[in-house]
Amino acid sequence: MRRGILERYRAYLPVTEHTPHLTLFEGETPLYHAQRLSAEIGVNVYLKHEGANPTGSFKDRGMVMAIAKAKEEGSTAVICASTGNTSASAAAYAARLGLKCYVVVPHGRIAMGKLAQAVIYGAEVLAIEGNFDQALAMVREIADRYPVTLVNSLNPYRIEGQKTAAFEICEQLGEAPDILAIPVGNAGNITAYWKGFKEYVQAGKARKLPKMWGFEAEGAAAIVRGEPISEPETIATAIRIGNPASWKKAEAAADESGGCIDFVTDEQILEAYRKIAEWEGVFCEPASAASVAGLIKMAQLGKCKPGSKAVCVLTGNGLKDPQTALHATEVKPKVIPGEMKAVLEWINVEMDS
Ligand code: F0G
């Protein structure tokens, strides 16, 4: 029986007797062993499929906590900047508690499915002619000046909720993995996982800590380059971010764990994106594939110990962005007449080949 993370991990979260019992049954997402990827990469690869959350991304774990606390603290409205997933999740949970939700997104640069979600859940959607970093600067200022709660990952409750994914991985594997590979955009999620793993060790629920390997997209790799990027560019729109808010915390997670922050190219992202779907039957969004692309890159550099266990976080569901999938593969639907004869001819050709 699914319970949702506020109830399931109550002991580890800032849940009080006044916190609303909010849930869309987030969390308890699958951890798949990826057989063919493991064979190719030479380590035991697992995929944490966060796209299986209610609105299709990992944001639901943080959002259920942030929205419940906003309501508990008397707020009637929330606001966020977003490359798409945060806005979809905020809109859904705000709808559930009857809070007003304002979202600011970069015009033309968010996947259609995410925009559709924010709209149908009833959020006020503002599309600015600008990028995520500019949108975030604006909503931070608005939240300072007006009675509206910021629900970007600068809100500490977001990090609290998102750390539960680390707990689940430890439970599903029976221990922490050797490596945690994760896409990095605004850098909230890597911060949350690292906090989660450390807390589980402290609580005696895990015996070791993983190395944290975070991967930015090459055209948006501010942390790797050591300076903000004013016009970030990547096919992975979810992580098209040039000045990550949790920059220092991401660096700390990498340093303290003996891991790293590196980047992957759009080509490496798309190749991993196709392999995850074709080889493992899991459809994630392009940004999510940065975790697997990064692991492949590290293996090629000889940085993966054979036999070690690596968990790649697949942060969002591929259905949010079908356009990229259709462009990313050579396989196109074959158009033939709607007659049995034509279908049989095609099948015979296929069977013979
Ligand atoms: N993967 C996906 C699918 C995302 O949507 C995001 C962030 C990330 C990875 C990176 O996570 O920011 O915690 O480092 N999306 C945010 C949004 C920015 O607005 O939906 P991060």
PDB file of C-alpha atoms and ligand atoms in Angstrom, residues 58-59 81-86 132 183-189 238-239 241 285 287-288 315-316, ligand 1:
ATOM      1  CA  PHE A  58      11.417  13.805  -8.891  1.00  0.00           C
ATOM      2  CA  LYS A  59      10.076  17.257  -8.043  1.00  0.00           C
ATOM      3  CA  ALA A  81      10.537  29.770 -11.800  1.00  0.00           C
ATOM      4  CA  SER A  82      10.868  26.621 -13.832  1.00  0.00           C
ATOM      5  CA  THR A  83      12.252  24.815 -16.834  1.00  0.00           C
ATOM      6  CA  GLY A  84       8.989  22.851 -16.642  1.00  0.00           C
ATOM      7  CA  ASN A  85       8.959  20.078 -14.077  1.00  0.00           C
ATOM      8  CA  THR A  86       8.927  22.251 -10.969  1.00  0.00           C
ATOM      9  CA  PHE A 132      15.456  30.235 -16.284  1.00  0.00           C
ATOM     10  CA  PRO A 183      21.946  15.302 -13.712  1.00  0.00           C
ATOM     11  CA  VAL A 184      22.706  18.788 -12.378  1.00  0.00           C
ATOM     12  CA  GLY A 185      20.697  21.870 -13.301  1.00  0.00           C
ATOM     13  CA  ASN A 186      19.935  24.249 -10.462  1.00  0.00           C
ATOM     14  CA  ALA A 187      21.791  21.747  -8.215  1.00  0.00           C
ATOM     15  CA  GLY A 188      19.032  21.204  -5.637  1.00  0.00           C
ATOM     16  CA  ASN A 189      18.665  17.489  -6.260  1.00  0.00           C
ATOM     17  CA  ALA A 238      15.244  20.883 -18.050  1.00  0.00           C
ATOM     18  CA  ILE A 239      18.890  21.614 -17.152  1.00  0.00           C
ATOM     19  CA  ILE A 241      20.579  26.691 -16.395  1.00  0.00           C
ATOM     20  CA  GLU A 285      13.484  12.777 -20.662  1.00  0.00           C
ATOM     21  CA  ALA A 287      18.021  15.812 -19.110  1.00  0.00           C
ATOM     22  CA  SER A 288      17.637  12.584 -17.133  1.00  0.00           C
ATOM     23  CA  THR A 315      14.772  12.462 -13.027  1.00  0.00           C
ATOM     24  CA  GLY A 316      11.820  12.832 -15.409  1.00  0.00           C
TER      25      GLY A 316
HETATM   26  N1  F0G B   1      16.302  16.575 -14.459  1.00  0.00           N
HETATM   27  C1  F0G B   1      15.097  17.122 -14.706  1.00  0.00           C
HETATM   28  C2  F0G B   1      14.135  16.324 -15.518  1.00  0.00           C
HETATM   29  C3  F0G B   1      14.770  18.396 -14.198  1.00  0.00           C
HETATM   30  O1  F0G B   1      13.576  18.904 -14.449  1.00  0.00           O
HETATM   31  C4  F0G B   1      15.740  19.103 -13.452  1.00  0.00           C
HETATM   32  C5  F0G B   1      15.456  20.441 -12.932  1.00  0.00           C
HETATM   33  C6  F0G B   1      16.968  18.485 -13.216  1.00  0.00           C
HETATM   34  C7  F0G B   1      17.220  17.227 -13.735  1.00  0.00           C
HETATM   35  C8  F0G B   1      18.044  19.138 -12.422  1.00  0.00           C
HETATM   36  O2  F0G B   1      17.739  19.135 -11.068  1.00  0.00           O
HETATM   37  O3  F0G B   1      17.848  21.576 -10.694  1.00  0.00           O
HETATM   38  O4  F0G B   1      17.845  19.980  -8.787  1.00  0.00           O
HETATM   39  O5  F0G B   1      19.821  20.174 -10.278  1.00  0.00           O
HETATM   40  N2  F0G B   1      14.427  21.101 -13.232  1.00  0.00           N
HETATM   41  C9  F0G B   1      14.037  22.387 -12.629  1.00  0.00           C
HETATM   42  C10 F0G B   1      12.638  22.767 -13.053  1.00  0.00           C
HETATM   43  C11 F0G B   1      15.040  23.451 -12.773  1.00  0.00           C
HETATM   44  O6  F0G B   1      12.318  23.964 -13.092  1.00  0.00           O
HETATM   45  O7  F0G B   1      11.847  21.887 -13.330  1.00  0.00           O
HETATM   46  P1  F0G B   1      18.355  20.281 -10.139  1.00  0.00           P
END
